[in-house]
JSON list of C-alpha atoms in Angstrom, two decimals:
[
{"chain": "Y", "resi": 1, "resn": "MET", "atom": "CA", "xyz": [0.00, -0.20, -0.22]},
{"chain": "Y", "resi": 2, "resn": "ALA", "atom": "CA", "xyz": [1.41, 3.51, -0.74]},
{"chain": "Y", "resi": 3, "resn": "ASP", "atom": "CA", "xyz": [2.51, 5.54, 1.68]},
{"chain": "Y", "resi": 4, "resn": "HIS", "atom": "CA", "xyz": [-0.45, 8.32, 0.92]},
{"chain": "Y", "resi": 5, "resn": "GLN", "atom": "CA", "xyz": [-3.43, 8.89, -0.80]},
{"chain": "Y", "resi": 6, "resn": "GLU", "atom": "CA", "xyz": [-4.16, 11.66, -3.02]},
{"chain": "Y", "resi": 7, "resn": "ALA", "atom": "CA", "xyz": [-7.15, 13.10, -4.97]},
{"chain": "Y", "resi": 8, "resn": "SER", "atom": "CA", "xyz": [-6.74, 16.57, -7.12]},
{"chain": "Y", "resi": 9, "resn": "VAL", "atom": "CA", "xyz": [-9.75, 18.15, -9.22]},
{"chain": "Y", "resi": 10, "resn": "THR", "atom": "CA", "xyz": [-9.39, 21.11, -11.42]},
{"chain": "Y", "resi": 11, "resn": "LEU", "atom": "CA", "xyz": [-12.71, 23.73, -11.78]},
{"chain": "Y", "resi": 12, "resn": "PRO", "atom": "CA", "xyz": [-13.62, 27.00, -13.14]},
{"chain": "Y", "resi": 13, "resn": "SER", "atom": "CA", "xyz": [-13.29, 30.16, -10.95]},
{"chain": "Y", "resi": 14, "resn": "ALA", "atom": "CA", "xyz": [-17.13, 30.63, -10.90]},
{"chain": "Y", "resi": 15, "resn": "PRO", "atom": "CA", "xyz": [-19.14, 30.72, -7.81]},
{"chain": "Y", "resi": 16, "resn": "ALA", "atom": "CA", "xyz": [-20.84, 27.33, -8.96]},
{"chain": "Y", "resi": 17, "resn": "SER", "atom": "CA", "xyz": [-17.75, 25.35, -8.19]},
{"chain": "Y", "resi": 18, "resn": "VAL", "atom": "CA", "xyz": [-17.57, 26.30, -4.73]},
{"chain": "Y", "resi": 19, "resn": "PRO", "atom": "CA", "xyz": [-20.80, 23.81, -4.06]},
{"chain": "Y", "resi": 20, "resn": "ALA", "atom": "CA", "xyz": [-18.74, 21.68, -6.29]},
{"chain": "Y", "resi": 21, "resn": "ALA", "atom": "CA", "xyz": [-15.38, 21.57, -4.31]},
{"chain": "Y", "resi": 22, "resn": "ARG", "atom": "CA", "xyz": [-17.15, 21.04, -1.57]},
{"chain": "Y", "resi": 23, "resn": "ALA", "atom": "CA", "xyz": [-19.05, 17.91, -2.71]},
{"chain": "Y", "resi": 24, "resn": "TYR", "atom": "CA", "xyz": [-15.68, 16.75, -4.60]},
{"chain": "Y", "resi": 25, "resn": "VAL", "atom": "CA", "xyz": [-13.60, 16.93, -1.00]},
{"chain": "Y", "resi": 26, "resn": "ALA", "atom": "CA", "xyz": [-16.66, 15.38, 0.89]},
{"chain": "Y", "resi": 27, "resn": "ASN", "atom": "CA", "xyz": [-16.92, 11.90, -2.05]},
{"chain": "Y", "resi": 28, "resn": "VAL", "atom": "CA", "xyz": [-13.09, 11.64, -1.57]},
{"chain": "Y", "resi": 29, "resn": "LEU", "atom": "CA", "xyz": [-12.82, 11.78, 2.65]},
{"chain": "Y", "resi": 30, "resn": "ALA", "atom": "CA", "xyz": [-15.86, 9.81, 2.66]},
{"chain": "Y", "resi": 31, "resn": "GLU", "atom": "CA", "xyz": [-13.66, 7.15, 0.54]},
{"chain": "Y", "resi": 32, "resn": "TRP", "atom": "CA", "xyz": [-11.25, 7.74, 2.75]},
{"chain": "Y", "resi": 33, "resn": "GLY", "atom": "CA", "xyz": [-13.13, 7.01, 6.11]},
{"chain": "Y", "resi": 34, "resn": "LEU", "atom": "CA", "xyz": [-14.66, 10.21, 6.93]},
{"chain": "Y", "resi": 35, "resn": "GLY", "atom": "CA", "xyz": [-17.99, 9.77, 6.78]},
{"chain": "Y", "resi": 36, "resn": "GLU", "atom": "CA", "xyz": [-21.34, 12.60, 6.36]},
{"chain": "Y", "resi": 37, "resn": "GLY", "atom": "CA", "xyz": [-22.11, 14.49, 9.71]},
{"chain": "Y", "resi": 38, "resn": "GLU", "atom": "CA", "xyz": [-18.56, 13.44, 11.50]},
{"chain": "Y", "resi": 39, "resn": "GLU", "atom": "CA", "xyz": [-17.36, 16.97, 13.28]},
{"chain": "Y", "resi": 40, "resn": "ALA", "atom": "CA", "xyz": [-14.68, 16.57, 11.43]},
{"chain": "Y", "resi": 41, "resn": "ALA", "atom": "CA", "xyz": [-16.01, 15.69, 7.85]},
{"chain": "Y", "resi": 42, "resn": "ASP", "atom": "CA", "xyz": [-17.89, 19.18, 8.48]},
{"chain": "Y", "resi": 43, "resn": "THR", "atom": "CA", "xyz": [-15.22, 21.15, 9.74]},
{"chain": "Y", "resi": 44, "resn": "VAL", "atom": "CA", "xyz": [-13.23, 20.33, 6.62]},
{"chain": "Y", "resi": 45, "resn": "ARG", "atom": "CA", "xyz": [-16.24, 20.99, 4.20]},
{"chain": "Y", "resi": 46, "resn": "LEU", "atom": "CA", "xyz": [-16.37, 24.40, 5.55]},
{"chain": "Y", "resi": 47, "resn": "ILE", "atom": "CA", "xyz": [-12.91, 25.17, 5.13]},
{"chain": "Y", "resi": 48, "resn": "VAL", "atom": "CA", "xyz": [-13.02, 23.70, 1.74]},
{"chain": "Y", "resi": 49, "resn": "SER", "atom": "CA", "xyz": [-16.24, 26.26, 0.72]},
{"chain": "Y", "resi": 50, "resn": "GLU", "atom": "CA", "xyz": [-14.06, 29.36, 2.32]},
{"chain": "Y", "resi": 51, "resn": "LEU", "atom": "CA", "xyz": [-10.77, 28.56, 0.12]},
{"chain": "Y", "resi": 52, "resn": "ALA", "atom": "CA", "xyz": [-12.96, 28.21, -2.62]},
{"chain": "Y", "resi": 53, "resn": "THR", "atom": "CA", "xyz": [-14.53, 31.17, -2.63]},
{"chain": "Y", "resi": 54, "resn": "ASN", "atom": "CA", "xyz": [-11.58, 32.98, -1.79]},
{"chain": "Y", "resi": 55, "resn": "ALA", "atom": "CA", "xyz": [-10.09, 31.49, -5.05]},
{"chain": "Y", "resi": 56, "resn": "VAL", "atom": "CA", "xyz": [-13.00, 32.60, -7.17]},
{"chain": "Y", "resi": 57, "resn": "GLN", "atom": "CA", "xyz": [-13.77, 35.68, -5.58]},
{"chain": "Y", "resi": 58, "resn": "HIS", "atom": "CA", "xyz": [-10.37, 37.60, -4.41]},
{"chain": "Y", "resi": 59, "resn": "THR", "atom": "CA", "xyz": [-8.44, 36.15, -7.86]},
{"chain": "Y", "resi": 60, "resn": "LEU", "atom": "CA", "xyz": [-10.71, 39.19, -10.02]},
{"chain": "Y", "resi": 61, "resn": "GLY", "atom": "CA", "xyz": [-11.10, 37.46, -13.02]},
{"chain": "Y", "resi": 62, "resn": "GLU", "atom": "CA", "xyz": [-7.03, 36.37, -13.32]},
{"chain": "Y", "resi": 63, "resn": "SER", "atom": "CA", "xyz": [-7.46, 32.92, -12.68]},
{"chain": "Y", "resi": 64, "resn": "PRO", "atom": "CA", "xyz": [-9.86, 31.22, -14.99]},
{"chain": "Y", "resi": 65, "resn": "THR", "atom": "CA", "xyz": [-9.59, 27.93, -12.55]},
{"chain": "Y", "resi": 66, "resn": "PHE", "atom": "CA", "xyz": [-8.75, 26.60, -9.40]},
{"chain": "Y", "resi": 67, "resn": "THR", "atom": "CA", "xyz": [-7.85, 23.34, -8.47]},
{"chain": "Y", "resi": 68, "resn": "VAL", "atom": "CA", "xyz": [-8.33, 21.66, -5.24]},
{"chain": "Y", "resi": 69, "resn": "ASP", "atom": "CA", "xyz": [-5.74, 18.62, -3.95]},
{"chain": "Y", "resi": 70, "resn": "ILE", "atom": "CA", "xyz": [-6.53, 16.48, -0.90]},
{"chain": "Y", "resi": 71, "resn": "ARG", "atom": "CA", "xyz": [-3.53, 14.26, 0.42]},
{"chain": "Y", "resi": 72, "resn": "LEU", "atom": "CA", "xyz": [-3.94, 11.76, 3.19]},
{"chain": "Y", "resi": 73, "resn": "ASP", "atom": "CA", "xyz": [-0.42, 10.28, 4.44]},
{"chain": "Y", "resi": 74, "resn": "HIS", "atom": "CA", "xyz": [-1.05, 7.00, 6.71]},
{"chain": "Y", "resi": 75, "resn": "ASP", "atom": "CA", "xyz": [1.03, 9.26, 9.40]},
{"chain": "Y", "resi": 76, "resn": "GLY", "atom": "CA", "xyz": [-2.29, 10.70, 10.15]},
{"chain": "Y", "resi": 77, "resn": "ARG", "atom": "CA", "xyz": [-2.11, 14.23, 8.66]},
{"chain": "Y", "resi": 78, "resn": "LEU", "atom": "CA", "xyz": [-4.54, 15.82, 5.80]},
{"chain": "Y", "resi": 79, "resn": "GLU", "atom": "CA", "xyz": [-3.86, 18.44, 3.87]},
{"chain": "Y", "resi": 80, "resn": "ILE", "atom": "CA", "xyz": [-5.94, 19.98, 1.45]},
{"chain": "Y", "resi": 81, "resn": "GLY", "atom": "CA", "xyz": [-5.08, 23.16, -0.21]},
{"chain": "Y", "resi": 82, "resn": "VAL", "atom": "CA", "xyz": [-7.24, 25.37, -3.49]},
{"chain": "Y", "resi": 83, "resn": "THR", "atom": "CA", "xyz": [-4.23, 26.70, -6.15]},
{"chain": "Y", "resi": 84, "resn": "ASP", "atom": "CA", "xyz": [-5.27, 29.97, -8.52]},
{"chain": "Y", "resi": 85, "resn": "SER", "atom": "CA", "xyz": [-2.86, 31.23, -10.36]},
{"chain": "Y", "resi": 86, "resn": "HIS", "atom": "CA", "xyz": [-3.07, 34.87, -9.52]},
{"chain": "Y", "resi": 87, "resn": "PRO", "atom": "CA", "xyz": [-0.33, 36.34, -7.53]},
{"chain": "Y", "resi": 88, "resn": "ARG", "atom": "CA", "xyz": [-1.65, 37.67, -4.53]},
{"chain": "Y", "resi": 89, "resn": "HIS", "atom": "CA", "xyz": [-1.35, 36.38, -1.26]},
{"chain": "Y", "resi": 90, "resn": "PRO", "atom": "CA", "xyz": [-4.46, 36.76, 0.65]},
{"chain": "Y", "resi": 91, "resn": "ARG", "atom": "CA", "xyz": [-4.40, 38.65, 3.44]},
{"chain": "Y", "resi": 92, "resn": "ARG", "atom": "CA", "xyz": [-6.85, 38.70, 6.74]},
{"chain": "Y", "resi": 93, "resn": "LEU", "atom": "CA", "xyz": [-9.06, 41.84, 6.18]},
{"chain": "Y", "resi": 94, "resn": "CYS", "atom": "CA", "xyz": [-10.49, 43.77, 9.17]},
{"chain": "Y", "resi": 95, "resn": "ALA", "atom": "CA", "xyz": [-14.02, 42.98, 8.85]},
{"chain": "Y", "resi": 96, "resn": "ALA", "atom": "CA", "xyz": [-16.64, 45.05, 10.49]},
{"chain": "Y", "resi": 97, "resn": "ALA", "atom": "CA", "xyz": [-19.46, 43.38, 12.47]},
{"chain": "Y", "resi": 98, "resn": "HIS", "atom": "CA", "xyz": [-22.27, 44.59, 9.84]},
{"chain": "Y", "resi": 99, "resn": "GLN", "atom": "CA", "xyz": [-20.14, 43.10, 6.51]},
{"chain": "Y", "resi": 100, "resn": "ASP", "atom": "CA", "xyz": [-20.96, 40.53, 4.58]},
{"chain": "Y", "resi": 101, "resn": "ASN", "atom": "CA", "xyz": [-17.27, 39.25, 3.74]},
{"chain": "Y", "resi": 102, "resn": "GLY", "atom": "CA", "xyz": [-14.27, 39.48, 4.84]},
{"chain": "Y", "resi": 103, "resn": "ARG", "atom": "CA", "xyz": [-13.59, 36.87, 7.45]},
{"chain": "Y", "resi": 104, "resn": "GLY", "atom": "CA", "xyz": [-12.55, 33.54, 5.24]},
{"chain": "Y", "resi": 105, "resn": "LEU", "atom": "CA", "xyz": [-9.17, 33.37, 6.56]},
{"chain": "Y", "resi": 106, "resn": "VAL", "atom": "CA", "xyz": [-10.03, 34.26, 10.19]},
{"chain": "Y", "resi": 107, "resn": "ILE", "atom": "CA", "xyz": [-12.86, 31.19, 9.61]},
{"chain": "Y", "resi": 108, "resn": "ILE", "atom": "CA", "xyz": [-9.95, 29.04, 8.50]},
{"chain": "Y", "resi": 109, "resn": "GLY", "atom": "CA", "xyz": [-7.28, 30.09, 11.30]},
{"chain": "Y", "resi": 110, "resn": "CYS", "atom": "CA", "xyz": [-9.58, 29.36, 13.92]},
{"chain": "Y", "resi": 111, "resn": "LEU", "atom": "CA", "xyz": [-10.73, 26.40, 12.09]},
{"chain": "Y", "resi": 112, "resn": "ALA", "atom": "CA", "xyz": [-7.89, 24.30, 11.61]},
{"chain": "Y", "resi": 113, "resn": "ALA", "atom": "CA", "xyz": [-6.16, 25.69, 15.08]},
{"chain": "Y", "resi": 114, "resn": "GLU", "atom": "CA", "xyz": [-9.30, 24.23, 16.92]},
{"chain": "Y", "resi": 115, "resn": "SER", "atom": "CA", "xyz": [-8.31, 20.83, 14.68]},
{"chain": "Y", "resi": 116, "resn": "GLY", "atom": "CA", "xyz": [-5.31, 21.15, 15.71]},
{"chain": "Y", "resi": 117, "resn": "GLY", "atom": "CA", "xyz": [-3.79, 21.80, 12.47]},
{"chain": "Y", "resi": 118, "resn": "GLU", "atom": "CA", "xyz": [-2.54, 24.85, 10.77]},
{"chain": "Y", "resi": 119, "resn": "VAL", "atom": "CA", "xyz": [-2.85, 27.36, 7.36]},
{"chain": "Y", "resi": 120, "resn": "PHE", "atom": "CA", "xyz": [-0.58, 27.43, 4.46]},
{"chain": "Y", "resi": 121, "resn": "VAL", "atom": "CA", "xyz": [0.08, 29.72, 1.93]},
{"chain": "Y", "resi": 122, "resn": "THR", "atom": "CA", "xyz": [2.76, 28.06, -1.02]},
{"chain": "Y", "resi": 123, "resn": "PRO", "atom": "CA", "xyz": [3.91, 30.13, -3.97]},
{"chain": "Y", "resi": 124, "resn": "THR", "atom": "CA", "xyz": [3.43, 27.94, -6.99]},
{"chain": "Y", "resi": 125, "resn": "ALA", "atom": "CA", "xyz": [6.15, 27.85, -10.07]},
{"chain": "Y", "resi": 126, "resn": "ASP", "atom": "CA", "xyz": [3.72, 29.72, -12.45]},
{"chain": "Y", "resi": 127, "resn": "GLY", "atom": "CA", "xyz": [3.49, 32.95, -9.91]},
{"chain": "Y", "resi": 128, "resn": "GLY", "atom": "CA", "xyz": [0.36, 31.25, -8.51]},
{"chain": "Y", "resi": 129, "resn": "LYS", "atom": "CA", "xyz": [-0.23, 30.30, -4.63]},
{"chain": "Y", "resi": 130, "resn": "THR", "atom": "CA", "xyz": [-1.78, 27.25, -3.16]},
{"chain": "Y", "resi": 131, "resn": "VAL", "atom": "CA", "xyz": [-3.60, 27.93, 0.30]},
{"chain": "Y", "resi": 132, "resn": "GLY", "atom": "CA", "xyz": [-4.65, 25.13, 2.43]},
{"chain": "Y", "resi": 133, "resn": "ILE", "atom": "CA", "xyz": [-4.93, 23.62, 5.61]},
{"chain": "Y", "resi": 134, "resn": "ALA", "atom": "CA", "xyz": [-2.97, 20.68, 7.36]},
{"chain": "Y", "resi": 135, "resn": "LEU", "atom": "CA", "xyz": [-4.97, 18.62, 9.85]},
{"chain": "Y", "resi": 136, "resn": "PRO", "atom": "CA", "xyz": [-4.43, 15.53, 12.12]},
{"chain": "Y", "resi": 137, "resn": "TRP", "atom": "CA", "xyz": [-6.58, 12.74, 10.40]},
{"chain": "Y", "resi": 138, "resn": "THR", "atom": "CA", "xyz": [-7.89, 10.61, 13.53]},
{"chain": "Y", "resi": 139, "resn": "VAL", "atom": "CA", "xyz": [-9.85, 7.96, 11.34]},
{"chain": "Y", "resi": 140, "resn": "PRO", "atom": "CA", "xyz": [-8.27, 4.60, 9.97]},
{"chain": "Y", "resi": 141, "resn": "VAL", "atom": "CA", "xyz": [-7.04, 4.91, 6.93]},
{"chain": "Y", "resi": 142, "resn": "ARG", "atom": "CA", "xyz": [-9.08, 2.66, 4.14]}
]
């Protein structure tokens, strides 16, 4: 058996791709043993929603697609990254209580920390970036 499992999907940078990314990740994680309704699955789906939303909203039309990569190491680490070709790295915004947006990275950071994980940003060779999370995996790997 390999020392890790991987899955990937590339989607258009459009609002309809956010639920598609979330569903894709949920299906992959279910195949790997993390079922719907489990708290960790809900956390990951919310994180993916925020990452995908950021990739769609903040690339300003400069990234026609984004890619969701999922990697599960058999030593207990789940990584999910969303890669786009826009060069600007994300930053936390000071969102006022009445604003509808601006909290994505804060939400992602809080959820990752509560799960014992971390958020990362990695530049890509083509000038874009991957924004993602690394979390401990507590479910037996299938």
